[in-house]
Short mmCIF file of C-alpha atoms and ligand atoms in Angstrom, two decimals:
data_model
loop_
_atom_site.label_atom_id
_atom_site.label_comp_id
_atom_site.label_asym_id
_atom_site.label_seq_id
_atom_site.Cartn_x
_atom_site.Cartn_y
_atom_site.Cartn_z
CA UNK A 1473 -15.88 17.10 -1.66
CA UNK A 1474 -14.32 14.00 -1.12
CA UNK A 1475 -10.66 14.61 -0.87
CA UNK A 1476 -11.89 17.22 2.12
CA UNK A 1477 -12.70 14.29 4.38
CA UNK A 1478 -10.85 11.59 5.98
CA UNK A 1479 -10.41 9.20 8.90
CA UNK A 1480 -7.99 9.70 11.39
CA UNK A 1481 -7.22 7.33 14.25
CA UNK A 1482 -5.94 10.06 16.61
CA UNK A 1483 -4.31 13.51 17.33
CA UNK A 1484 -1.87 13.79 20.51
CA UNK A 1485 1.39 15.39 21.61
CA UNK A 1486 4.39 13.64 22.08
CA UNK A 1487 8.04 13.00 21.84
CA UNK A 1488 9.76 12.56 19.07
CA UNK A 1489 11.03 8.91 19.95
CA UNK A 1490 12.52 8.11 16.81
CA UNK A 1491 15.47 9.71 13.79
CA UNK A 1492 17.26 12.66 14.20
CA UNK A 1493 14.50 14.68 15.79
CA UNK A 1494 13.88 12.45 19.10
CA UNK A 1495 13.50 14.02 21.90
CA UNK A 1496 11.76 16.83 20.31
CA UNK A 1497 7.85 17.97 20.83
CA UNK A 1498 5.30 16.86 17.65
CA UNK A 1499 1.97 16.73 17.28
CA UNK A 1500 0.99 13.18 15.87
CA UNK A 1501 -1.72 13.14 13.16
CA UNK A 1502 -2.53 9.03 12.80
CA UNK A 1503 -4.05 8.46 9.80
CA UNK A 1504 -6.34 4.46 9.70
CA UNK A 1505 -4.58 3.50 6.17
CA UNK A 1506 -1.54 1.64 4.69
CA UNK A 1507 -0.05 -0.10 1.62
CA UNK A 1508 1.66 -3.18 4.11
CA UNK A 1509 0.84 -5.02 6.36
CA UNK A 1510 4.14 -5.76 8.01
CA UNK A 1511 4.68 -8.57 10.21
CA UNK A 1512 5.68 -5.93 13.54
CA UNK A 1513 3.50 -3.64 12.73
CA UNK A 1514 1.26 -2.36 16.06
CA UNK A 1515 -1.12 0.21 14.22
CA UNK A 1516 -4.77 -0.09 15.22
CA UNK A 1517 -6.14 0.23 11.73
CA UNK A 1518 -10.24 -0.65 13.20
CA UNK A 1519 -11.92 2.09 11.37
CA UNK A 1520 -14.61 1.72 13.83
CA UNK A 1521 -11.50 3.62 16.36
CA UNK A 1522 -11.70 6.65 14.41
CA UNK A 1523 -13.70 9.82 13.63
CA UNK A 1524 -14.23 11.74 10.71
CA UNK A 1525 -12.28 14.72 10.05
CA UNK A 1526 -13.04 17.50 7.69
CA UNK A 1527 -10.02 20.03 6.63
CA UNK A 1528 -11.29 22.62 9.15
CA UNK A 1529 -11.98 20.19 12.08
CA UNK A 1530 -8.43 19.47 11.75
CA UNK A 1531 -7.16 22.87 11.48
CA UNK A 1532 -9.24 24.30 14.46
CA UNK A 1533 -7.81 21.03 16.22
CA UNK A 1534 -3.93 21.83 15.30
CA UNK A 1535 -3.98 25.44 15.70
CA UNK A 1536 -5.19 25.54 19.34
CA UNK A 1537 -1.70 23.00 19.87
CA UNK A 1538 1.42 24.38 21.15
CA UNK A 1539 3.88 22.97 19.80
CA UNK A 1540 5.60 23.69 16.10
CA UNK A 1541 5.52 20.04 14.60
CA UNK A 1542 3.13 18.50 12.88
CA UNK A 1543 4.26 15.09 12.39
CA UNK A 1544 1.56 13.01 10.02
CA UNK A 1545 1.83 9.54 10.14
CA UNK A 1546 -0.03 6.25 10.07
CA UNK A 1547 -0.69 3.85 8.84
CA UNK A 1548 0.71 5.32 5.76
CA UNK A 1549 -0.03 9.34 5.27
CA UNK A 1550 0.45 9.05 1.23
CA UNK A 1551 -2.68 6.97 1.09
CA UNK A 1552 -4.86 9.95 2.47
CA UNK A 1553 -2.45 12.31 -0.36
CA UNK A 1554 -6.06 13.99 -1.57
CA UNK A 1555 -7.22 14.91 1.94
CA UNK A 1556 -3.41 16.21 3.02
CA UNK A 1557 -2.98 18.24 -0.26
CA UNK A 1558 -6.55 19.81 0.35
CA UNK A 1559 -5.68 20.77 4.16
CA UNK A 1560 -2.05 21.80 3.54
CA UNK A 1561 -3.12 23.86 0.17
CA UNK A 1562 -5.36 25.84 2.52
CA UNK A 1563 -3.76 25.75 5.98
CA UNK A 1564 -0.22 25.49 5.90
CA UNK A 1565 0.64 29.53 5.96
CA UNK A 1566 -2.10 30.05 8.75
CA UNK A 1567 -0.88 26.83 11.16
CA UNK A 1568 3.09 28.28 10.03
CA UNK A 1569 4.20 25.08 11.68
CA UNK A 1570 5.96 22.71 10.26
CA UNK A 1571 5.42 19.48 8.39
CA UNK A 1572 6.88 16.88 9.05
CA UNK A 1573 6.13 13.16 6.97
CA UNK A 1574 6.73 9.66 8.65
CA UNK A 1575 6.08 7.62 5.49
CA UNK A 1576 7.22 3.45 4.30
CA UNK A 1577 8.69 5.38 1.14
CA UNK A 1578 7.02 3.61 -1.65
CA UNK A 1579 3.79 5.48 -2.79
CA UNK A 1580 6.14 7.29 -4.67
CA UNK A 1581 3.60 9.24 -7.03
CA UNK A 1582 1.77 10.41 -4.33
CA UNK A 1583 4.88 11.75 -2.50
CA UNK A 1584 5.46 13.90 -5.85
CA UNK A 1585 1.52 15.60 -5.47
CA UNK A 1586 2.66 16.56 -2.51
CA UNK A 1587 6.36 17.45 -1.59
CA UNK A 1588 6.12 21.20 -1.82
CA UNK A 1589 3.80 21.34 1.16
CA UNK A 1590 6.30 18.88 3.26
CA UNK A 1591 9.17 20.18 5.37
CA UNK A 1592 10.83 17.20 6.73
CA UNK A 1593 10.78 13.34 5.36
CA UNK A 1594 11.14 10.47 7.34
CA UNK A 1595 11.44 7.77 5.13
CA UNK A 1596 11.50 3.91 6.30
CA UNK A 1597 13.05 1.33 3.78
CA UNK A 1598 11.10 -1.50 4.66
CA UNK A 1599 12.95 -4.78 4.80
CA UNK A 1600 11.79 -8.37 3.85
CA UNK A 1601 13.99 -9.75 6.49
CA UNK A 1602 12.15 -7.95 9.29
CA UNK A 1603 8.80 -6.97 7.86
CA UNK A 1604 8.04 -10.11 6.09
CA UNK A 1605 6.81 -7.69 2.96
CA UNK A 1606 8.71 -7.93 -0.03
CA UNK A 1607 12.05 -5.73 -0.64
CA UNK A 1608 10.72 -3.21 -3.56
CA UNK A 1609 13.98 -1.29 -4.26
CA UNK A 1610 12.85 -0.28 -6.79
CA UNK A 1611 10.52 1.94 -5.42
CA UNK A 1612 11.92 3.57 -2.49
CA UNK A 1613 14.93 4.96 -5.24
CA UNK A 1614 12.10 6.74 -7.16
CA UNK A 1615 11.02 8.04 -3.76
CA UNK A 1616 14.04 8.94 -2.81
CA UNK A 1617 14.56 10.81 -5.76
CA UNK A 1618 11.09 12.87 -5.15
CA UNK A 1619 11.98 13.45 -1.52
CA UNK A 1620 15.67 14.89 -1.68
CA UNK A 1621 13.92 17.90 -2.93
CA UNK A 1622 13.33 18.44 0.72
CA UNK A 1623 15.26 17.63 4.33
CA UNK A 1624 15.33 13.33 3.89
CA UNK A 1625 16.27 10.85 6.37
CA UNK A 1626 15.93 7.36 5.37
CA UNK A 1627 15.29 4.79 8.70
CA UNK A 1628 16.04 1.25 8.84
CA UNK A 1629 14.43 -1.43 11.06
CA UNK A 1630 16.84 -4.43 11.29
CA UNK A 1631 17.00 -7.43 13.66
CA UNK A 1632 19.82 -10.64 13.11
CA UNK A 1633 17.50 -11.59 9.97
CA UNK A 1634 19.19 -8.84 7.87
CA UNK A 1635 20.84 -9.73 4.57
CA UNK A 1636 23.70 -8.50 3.23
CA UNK A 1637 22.34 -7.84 -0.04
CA UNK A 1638 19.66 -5.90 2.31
CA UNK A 1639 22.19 -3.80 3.72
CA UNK A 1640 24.66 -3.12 0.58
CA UNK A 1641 21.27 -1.45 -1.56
CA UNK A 1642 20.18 0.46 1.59
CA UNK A 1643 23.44 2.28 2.44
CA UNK A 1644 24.56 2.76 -1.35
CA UNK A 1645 21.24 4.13 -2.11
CA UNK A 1646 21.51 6.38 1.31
CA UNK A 1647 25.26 7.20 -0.13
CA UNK A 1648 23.81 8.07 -3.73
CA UNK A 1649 21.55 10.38 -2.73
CA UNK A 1650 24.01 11.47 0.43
CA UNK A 1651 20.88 11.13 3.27
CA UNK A 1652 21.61 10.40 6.62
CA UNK A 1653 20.62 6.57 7.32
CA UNK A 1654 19.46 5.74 10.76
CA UNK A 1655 19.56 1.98 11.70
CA UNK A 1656 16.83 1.56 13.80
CA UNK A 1657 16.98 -2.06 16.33
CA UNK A 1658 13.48 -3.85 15.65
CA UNK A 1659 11.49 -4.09 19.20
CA UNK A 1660 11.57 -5.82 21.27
CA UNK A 1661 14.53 -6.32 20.53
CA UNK A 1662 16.44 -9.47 20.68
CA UNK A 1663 18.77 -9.60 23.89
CA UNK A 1664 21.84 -11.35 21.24
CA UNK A 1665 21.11 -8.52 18.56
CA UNK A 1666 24.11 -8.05 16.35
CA UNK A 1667 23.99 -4.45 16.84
CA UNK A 1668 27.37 -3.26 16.22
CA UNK A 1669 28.49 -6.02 14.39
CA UNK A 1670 25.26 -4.63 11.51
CA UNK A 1671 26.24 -1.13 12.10
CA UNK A 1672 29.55 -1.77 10.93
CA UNK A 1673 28.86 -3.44 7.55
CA UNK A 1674 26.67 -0.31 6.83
CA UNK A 1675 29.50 2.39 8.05
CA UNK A 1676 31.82 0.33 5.41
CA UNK A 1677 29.70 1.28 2.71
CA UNK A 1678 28.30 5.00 3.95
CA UNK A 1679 29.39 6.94 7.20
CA UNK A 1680 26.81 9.12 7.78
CA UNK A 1681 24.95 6.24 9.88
CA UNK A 1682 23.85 6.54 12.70
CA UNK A 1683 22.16 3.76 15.51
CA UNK A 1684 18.80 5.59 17.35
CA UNK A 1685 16.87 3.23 19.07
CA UNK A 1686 13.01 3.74 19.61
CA UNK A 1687 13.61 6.32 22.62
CA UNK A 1688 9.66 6.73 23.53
CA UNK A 1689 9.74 2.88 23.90
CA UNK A 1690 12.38 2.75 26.44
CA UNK A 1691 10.94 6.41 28.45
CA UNK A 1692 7.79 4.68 28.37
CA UNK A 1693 6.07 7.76 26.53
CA UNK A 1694 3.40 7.29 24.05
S1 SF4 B 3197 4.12 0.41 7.02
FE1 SF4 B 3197 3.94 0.99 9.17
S2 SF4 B 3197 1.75 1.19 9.53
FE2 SF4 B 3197 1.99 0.07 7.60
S3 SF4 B 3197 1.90 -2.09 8.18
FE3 SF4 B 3197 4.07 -1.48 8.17
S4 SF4 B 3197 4.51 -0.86 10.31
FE4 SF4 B 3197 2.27 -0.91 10.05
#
């Protein structure tokens, strides 16, 4: 069956290097997909790169791991939804690890097929000003919505092009749906960054904000 194969780009352990889990041990599933095509983006998305996964090749590949995070991520992870509902349906109890989303929190549908098998959501608001893809608002509320039903963070990648507008919908939405917001500096990052001077017009509007850089980025860990 279809939706019991997939590409993935690459399994290996890690740190955490970025939200409220950094520091911590995962297991990163990269999945070839995605919806955007944002202007920072440094995803290898070749699918000549990557090798064909059935659900049990990646279950025999997870389960010999030591380590009690599964973080899947991409590329975008919703756009393989079939092929994650199919392994999680008939692996999650037996891995009893747990899951753990990194997603651009628009494919909002998807997210819905598949929320009771998730544990953790790390959602990224995409911005126009530093992605070049359009704001779609819109969209990451009716995510939002879908996601609160389990543990949410929303993360924010800013640099000096952020608009106010841009930062007034991201921190009410984050306030509405009372999520911890993580501001996240875009790399590399400018040396005259406006860092706290940004923070601050977010912590106006919402205080539970918090400024994590990419950590892996400045360890040097993959
Ligand atoms: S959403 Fe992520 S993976 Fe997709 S283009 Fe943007 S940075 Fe790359």
């Amino acid at each position: 069956m279809e939706e019991k194969h997939t590409k993935i780009r690459e399994i290996f352990e890690s740190i955490q290097g970025e939200g409220p889990y950094v520091g911590q041990k995962h297991i990163f599933v990269r999945f070839c997909k995605c919806n955007l095509n944002c202007e920072f983006c440094d995803t290898d998305f070749d699918s000549k790169n990557a090798k064909n996964y059935d659900v049990y090749k990646l279950f025999n590949e997870l389960d010999k791991i030591k380590c009690d995070t599964i973080s899947f991520t991409g590329g975008e992870p919703l756009m393989d939804v079939k092929f994650l509902n199919a392994f999680l349906e008939e692996f999650k109890l037996s891995l009893n690890k747990k899951i753990y989303l990194e997603t651009n929190g628009l494919l909002f549908e998807q997210l819905n097929e598949i929320i009771d098998l998730i544990d953790v959501v790390s959602m990224d608001i995409k911005l126009q000003s530093a992605t070049g893809q359009p704001n779609r608002f819109n969209c990451n509320e009716e995510f939002l919505k879908i996601a609160t039903k389990k543990e949410v963070f929303v993360k924010v990648v800013f640099d000096n092009n952020i608009i106010q507008e841009e930062i007034e919908t991201c921190a009410y939405l984050a306030k509405k749906y009372n999520v911890l917001l993580v501001l996240q500096p875009k790399m590399p990052m400018d040396c005259d960054l406006k860092i706290e001077e940004i923070y601050n017009k977010f912590y106006e509007i919402y205080e539970n904000v918090r400024l994590i850089p990419q950590v892996h980025k400045f360890l040097n860990v993959i």
